[in-house]
Amino acid sequence: MKRFFFFISISVVLMSLGACNGTKDERLHVMAFSDELYEKQDVLSELIEDENVQFTVYPTILERLIVELAGHEADILFVEESITEPMDPEGLISLNEVDGTRFVLRDEEYVAGLSLNEMFDGVVELEIKHMVAVPVYNERQTEALALVKKWHEEELPWS
């Protein structure tokens, strides 16, 4: 009986170590929070995902967005307008230098987001306004900004 518990204990420890092997996905992580994008995620995944980009879509749930903002997993955010209210513009990198339609948060002069609708224009029609933003907690800000600039300068992977 002791051997049985010993083997079970060792198995649990080895599985735990295997699950926590510390390998991190090196791709930029784009997270979307929108029912509309959730419905179109198959098309969007084909457009956005490549060897350098991972794309994850969640329904329009404010609590899920807040969990993400606290958890710091996304490098780029796509957010439906209806849940942008709690987003602090100071928690997002300024996109002043990127050409595109500005997405205003809290009537600020600071350009924290750009129109995702404009970026997808002609490829995926969106009925609801969406924002693309880069969070300040992002360790890969330079790469994320470069990708957003590339998307807004018509060098889109889907064009």
PDB file of C-alpha atoms in Angstrom:
ATOM      1  CA  MET A   1       0.000   0.000   0.000  1.00  0.00           C
ATOM      2  CA  LYS A   2       2.904   2.356   0.778  1.00  0.00           C
ATOM      3  CA  ARG A   3       4.334   1.745  -2.689  1.00  0.00           C
ATOM      4  CA  PHE A   4       1.008   2.611  -4.279  1.00  0.00           C
ATOM      5  CA  PHE A   5       0.862   5.992  -2.506  1.00  0.00           C
ATOM      6  CA  PHE A   6       4.532   6.585  -3.284  1.00  0.00           C
ATOM      7  CA  PHE A   7       3.971   5.996  -7.017  1.00  0.00           C
ATOM      8  CA  ILE A   8       0.836   8.165  -6.990  1.00  0.00           C
ATOM      9  CA  SER A   9       2.730  10.964  -5.225  1.00  0.00           C
ATOM     10  CA  ILE A  10       5.640  10.774  -7.655  1.00  0.00           C
ATOM     11  CA  SER A  11       3.224  10.744 -10.606  1.00  0.00           C
ATOM     12  CA  VAL A  12       1.438  13.844  -9.342  1.00  0.00           C
ATOM     13  CA  VAL A  13       4.748  15.676  -8.812  1.00  0.00           C
ATOM     14  CA  LEU A  14       6.019  14.738 -12.278  1.00  0.00           C
ATOM     15  CA  MET A  15       2.768  15.813 -13.954  1.00  0.00           C
ATOM     16  CA  SER A  16       2.891  19.116 -12.068  1.00  0.00           C
ATOM     17  CA  LEU A  17       6.459  19.723 -13.164  1.00  0.00           C
ATOM     18  CA  GLY A  18       5.559  18.856 -16.746  1.00  0.00           C
ATOM     19  CA  ALA A  19       2.663  21.297 -16.726  1.00  0.00           C
ATOM     20  CA  CYS A  20       4.849  24.076 -15.330  1.00  0.00           C
ATOM     21  CA  ASN A  21       7.858  23.614 -17.582  1.00  0.00           C
ATOM     22  CA  GLY A  22       8.194  27.375 -18.024  1.00  0.00           C
ATOM     23  CA  THR A  23       7.982  27.454 -21.798  1.00  0.00           C
ATOM     24  CA  LYS A  24       6.365  30.648 -22.926  1.00  0.00           C
ATOM     25  CA  ASP A  25       4.840  31.226 -26.325  1.00  0.00           C
ATOM     26  CA  GLU A  26       7.074  33.773 -28.040  1.00  0.00           C
ATOM     27  CA  ARG A  27       4.367  34.978 -30.409  1.00  0.00           C
ATOM     28  CA  LEU A  28       2.610  38.312 -29.904  1.00  0.00           C
ATOM     29  CA  HIS A  29      -0.739  37.653 -28.247  1.00  0.00           C
ATOM     30  CA  VAL A  30      -3.729  39.524 -29.666  1.00  0.00           C
ATOM     31  CA  MET A  31      -6.805  39.257 -27.430  1.00  0.00           C
ATOM     32  CA  ALA A  32     -10.273  40.301 -28.568  1.00  0.00           C
ATOM     33  CA  PHE A  33     -13.275  41.011 -26.344  1.00  0.00           C
ATOM     34  CA  SER A  34     -16.389  41.165 -28.513  1.00  0.00           C
ATOM     35  CA  ASP A  35     -19.436  39.056 -29.320  1.00  0.00           C
ATOM     36  CA  GLU A  36     -19.220  40.175 -32.930  1.00  0.00           C
ATOM     37  CA  LEU A  37     -15.554  39.196 -33.229  1.00  0.00           C
ATOM     38  CA  TYR A  38     -16.313  35.975 -31.339  1.00  0.00           C
ATOM     39  CA  GLU A  39     -18.846  35.021 -34.025  1.00  0.00           C
ATOM     40  CA  LYS A  40     -16.282  35.757 -36.756  1.00  0.00           C
ATOM     41  CA  GLN A  41     -13.266  34.286 -34.994  1.00  0.00           C
ATOM     42  CA  ASP A  42     -12.611  31.574 -37.599  1.00  0.00           C
ATOM     43  CA  VAL A  43     -12.235  34.152 -40.363  1.00  0.00           C
ATOM     44  CA  LEU A  44     -10.245  36.503 -38.129  1.00  0.00           C
ATOM     45  CA  SER A  45      -7.925  33.731 -36.953  1.00  0.00           C
ATOM     46  CA  GLU A  46      -7.039  32.968 -40.558  1.00  0.00           C
ATOM     47  CA  LEU A  47      -6.368  36.663 -41.187  1.00  0.00           C
ATOM     48  CA  ILE A  48      -4.397  37.480 -38.046  1.00  0.00           C
ATOM     49  CA  GLU A  49      -2.633  34.359 -36.827  1.00  0.00           C
ATOM     50  CA  ASP A  50       0.742  33.520 -38.287  1.00  0.00           C
ATOM     51  CA  GLU A  51       4.039  32.270 -36.929  1.00  0.00           C
ATOM     52  CA  ASN A  52       4.467  35.533 -34.980  1.00  0.00           C
ATOM     53  CA  VAL A  53       0.906  36.162 -33.765  1.00  0.00           C
ATOM     54  CA  GLN A  54      -1.490  34.213 -31.540  1.00  0.00           C
ATOM     55  CA  PHE A  55      -5.152  35.288 -31.576  1.00  0.00           C
ATOM     56  CA  THR A  56      -7.662  34.632 -28.777  1.00  0.00           C
ATOM     57  CA  VAL A  57     -11.280  35.844 -28.791  1.00  0.00           C
ATOM     58  CA  TYR A  58     -13.658  36.178 -25.844  1.00  0.00           C
ATOM     59  CA  PRO A  59     -17.310  37.263 -25.795  1.00  0.00           C
ATOM     60  CA  THR A  60     -18.197  40.804 -24.700  1.00  0.00           C
ATOM     61  CA  ILE A  61     -17.833  40.250 -20.965  1.00  0.00           C
ATOM     62  CA  LEU A  62     -16.507  43.171 -18.948  1.00  0.00           C
ATOM     63  CA  GLU A  63     -15.245  40.944 -16.142  1.00  0.00           C
ATOM     64  CA  ARG A  64     -13.125  38.923 -18.600  1.00  0.00           C
ATOM     65  CA  LEU A  65     -11.537  42.125 -19.902  1.00  0.00           C
ATOM     66  CA  ILE A  66     -10.793  43.252 -16.348  1.00  0.00           C
ATOM     67  CA  VAL A  67      -9.205  39.873 -15.591  1.00  0.00           C
ATOM     68  CA  GLU A  68      -6.992  40.307 -18.657  1.00  0.00           C
ATOM     69  CA  LEU A  69      -5.995  43.844 -17.714  1.00  0.00           C
ATOM     70  CA  ALA A  70      -4.993  42.524 -14.280  1.00  0.00           C
ATOM     71  CA  GLY A  71      -3.345  39.364 -15.651  1.00  0.00           C
ATOM     72  CA  HIS A  72      -1.193  41.057 -18.314  1.00  0.00           C
ATOM     73  CA  GLU A  73      -1.343  38.339 -20.975  1.00  0.00           C
ATOM     74  CA  ALA A  74      -2.196  40.344 -24.102  1.00  0.00           C
ATOM     75  CA  ASP A  75       0.232  42.316 -26.236  1.00  0.00           C
ATOM     76  CA  ILE A  76      -2.539  43.879 -28.352  1.00  0.00           C
ATOM     77  CA  LEU A  77      -6.204  44.331 -27.427  1.00  0.00           C
ATOM     78  CA  PHE A  78      -9.290  44.420 -29.666  1.00  0.00           C
ATOM     79  CA  VAL A  79     -12.202  45.698 -27.542  1.00  0.00           C
ATOM     80  CA  GLU A  80     -15.851  46.341 -28.349  1.00  0.00           C
ATOM     81  CA  GLU A  81     -16.900  49.923 -27.597  1.00  0.00           C
ATOM     82  CA  SER A  82     -19.534  48.894 -25.013  1.00  0.00           C
ATOM     83  CA  ILE A  83     -16.903  47.655 -22.534  1.00  0.00           C
ATOM     84  CA  THR A  84     -14.171  50.297 -22.990  1.00  0.00           C
ATOM     85  CA  GLU A  85     -15.466  52.573 -20.196  1.00  0.00           C
ATOM     86  CA  PRO A  86     -13.348  51.101 -17.363  1.00  0.00           C
ATOM     87  CA  MET A  87     -10.193  51.178 -19.484  1.00  0.00           C
ATOM     88  CA  ASP A  88      -7.791  53.847 -18.285  1.00  0.00           C
ATOM     89  CA  PRO A  89      -6.148  55.719 -21.177  1.00  0.00           C
ATOM     90  CA  GLU A  90      -2.984  55.973 -19.077  1.00  0.00           C
ATOM     91  CA  GLY A  91      -2.864  52.170 -19.027  1.00  0.00           C
ATOM     92  CA  LEU A  92      -2.519  52.141 -22.808  1.00  0.00           C
ATOM     93  CA  ILE A  93       0.388  53.203 -24.986  1.00  0.00           C
ATOM     94  CA  SER A  94      -0.126  56.371 -27.000  1.00  0.00           C
ATOM     95  CA  LEU A  95      -0.884  55.651 -30.644  1.00  0.00           C
ATOM     96  CA  ASN A  96      -0.479  59.297 -31.725  1.00  0.00           C
ATOM     97  CA  GLU A  97       2.199  58.350 -34.247  1.00  0.00           C
ATOM     98  CA  VAL A  98       0.026  55.757 -36.003  1.00  0.00           C
ATOM     99  CA  ASP A  99      -2.156  56.966 -38.864  1.00  0.00           C
ATOM    100  CA  GLY A 100      -5.755  55.924 -38.466  1.00  0.00           C
ATOM    101  CA  THR A 101      -9.124  56.909 -37.064  1.00  0.00           C
ATOM    102  CA  ARG A 102      -8.767  57.747 -33.396  1.00  0.00           C
ATOM    103  CA  PHE A 103     -10.813  55.915 -30.780  1.00  0.00           C
ATOM    104  CA  VAL A 104     -11.477  58.334 -27.925  1.00  0.00           C
ATOM    105  CA  LEU A 105     -11.582  57.028 -24.372  1.00  0.00           C
ATOM    106  CA  ARG A 106     -13.099  59.307 -21.718  1.00  0.00           C
ATOM    107  CA  ASP A 107     -12.944  62.401 -23.941  1.00  0.00           C
ATOM    108  CA  GLU A 108      -9.161  62.438 -23.688  1.00  0.00           C
ATOM    109  CA  GLU A 109      -6.781  64.141 -26.080  1.00  0.00           C
ATOM    110  CA  TYR A 110      -4.411  61.232 -25.541  1.00  0.00           C
ATOM    111  CA  VAL A 111      -4.788  58.730 -28.396  1.00  0.00           C
ATOM    112  CA  ALA A 112      -4.925  55.397 -26.590  1.00  0.00           C
ATOM    113  CA  GLY A 113      -6.743  53.459 -29.284  1.00  0.00           C
ATOM    114  CA  LEU A 114      -7.496  53.312 -32.975  1.00  0.00           C
ATOM    115  CA  SER A 115     -10.525  52.116 -34.912  1.00  0.00           C
ATOM    116  CA  LEU A 116     -10.416  48.388 -35.507  1.00  0.00           C
ATOM    117  CA  ASN A 117     -13.331  48.822 -37.917  1.00  0.00           C
ATOM    118  CA  GLU A 118     -11.100  50.890 -40.188  1.00  0.00           C
ATOM    119  CA  MET A 119      -8.356  48.280 -40.061  1.00  0.00           C
ATOM    120  CA  PHE A 120     -10.750  45.511 -41.172  1.00  0.00           C
ATOM    121  CA  ASP A 121     -12.605  47.711 -43.690  1.00  0.00           C
ATOM    122  CA  GLY A 122     -13.352  45.783 -46.851  1.00  0.00           C
ATOM    123  CA  VAL A 123     -12.348  42.449 -45.345  1.00  0.00           C
ATOM    124  CA  VAL A 124     -14.600  41.870 -42.340  1.00  0.00           C
ATOM    125  CA  GLU A 125     -17.552  44.186 -41.847  1.00  0.00           C
ATOM    126  CA  LEU A 126     -18.165  45.143 -38.221  1.00  0.00           C
ATOM    127  CA  GLU A 127     -21.467  46.670 -37.154  1.00  0.00           C
ATOM    128  CA  ILE A 128     -20.301  47.746 -33.704  1.00  0.00           C
ATOM    129  CA  LYS A 129     -17.364  50.093 -33.076  1.00  0.00           C
ATOM    130  CA  HIS A 130     -14.202  48.378 -31.874  1.00  0.00           C
ATOM    131  CA  MET A 131     -10.876  49.649 -30.607  1.00  0.00           C
ATOM    132  CA  VAL A 132      -7.345  48.345 -31.062  1.00  0.00           C
ATOM    133  CA  ALA A 133      -4.923  49.248 -28.251  1.00  0.00           C
ATOM    134  CA  VAL A 134      -1.543  48.292 -26.810  1.00  0.00           C
ATOM    135  CA  PRO A 135      -1.384  47.991 -23.006  1.00  0.00           C
ATOM    136  CA  VAL A 136       1.479  49.672 -21.117  1.00  0.00           C
ATOM    137  CA  TYR A 137       2.206  46.543 -19.085  1.00  0.00           C
ATOM    138  CA  ASN A 138       3.242  44.866 -22.332  1.00  0.00           C
ATOM    139  CA  GLU A 139       6.897  43.807 -22.248  1.00  0.00           C
ATOM    140  CA  ARG A 140       6.940  43.702 -26.053  1.00  0.00           C
ATOM    141  CA  GLN A 141       5.592  47.200 -26.672  1.00  0.00           C
ATOM    142  CA  THR A 142       7.931  47.935 -29.568  1.00  0.00           C
ATOM    143  CA  GLU A 143       6.930  44.794 -31.472  1.00  0.00           C
ATOM    144  CA  ALA A 144       3.224  45.315 -30.728  1.00  0.00           C
ATOM    145  CA  LEU A 145       3.362  48.951 -31.876  1.00  0.00           C
ATOM    146  CA  ALA A 146       5.198  47.951 -35.043  1.00  0.00           C
ATOM    147  CA  LEU A 147       2.494  45.380 -35.837  1.00  0.00           C
ATOM    148  CA  VAL A 148      -0.336  47.874 -35.236  1.00  0.00           C
ATOM    149  CA  LYS A 149       1.455  50.410 -37.459  1.00  0.00           C
ATOM    150  CA  LYS A 150       1.914  47.786 -40.144  1.00  0.00           C
ATOM    151  CA  TRP A 151      -1.779  46.880 -40.019  1.00  0.00           C
ATOM    152  CA  HIS A 152      -2.831  50.544 -40.240  1.00  0.00           C
ATOM    153  CA  GLU A 153      -0.440  51.379 -43.054  1.00  0.00           C
ATOM    154  CA  GLU A 154      -2.192  48.929 -45.377  1.00  0.00           C
ATOM    155  CA  GLU A 155       0.536  46.278 -45.026  1.00  0.00           C
ATOM    156  CA  LEU A 156      -2.074  43.884 -43.781  1.00  0.00           C
ATOM    157  CA  PRO A 157      -1.556  40.135 -43.900  1.00  0.00           C
ATOM    158  CA  TRP A 158      -4.972  39.869 -45.580  1.00  0.00           C
ATOM    159  CA  SER A 159      -4.514  42.473 -48.323  1.00  0.00           C
TER     160      SER A 159
END
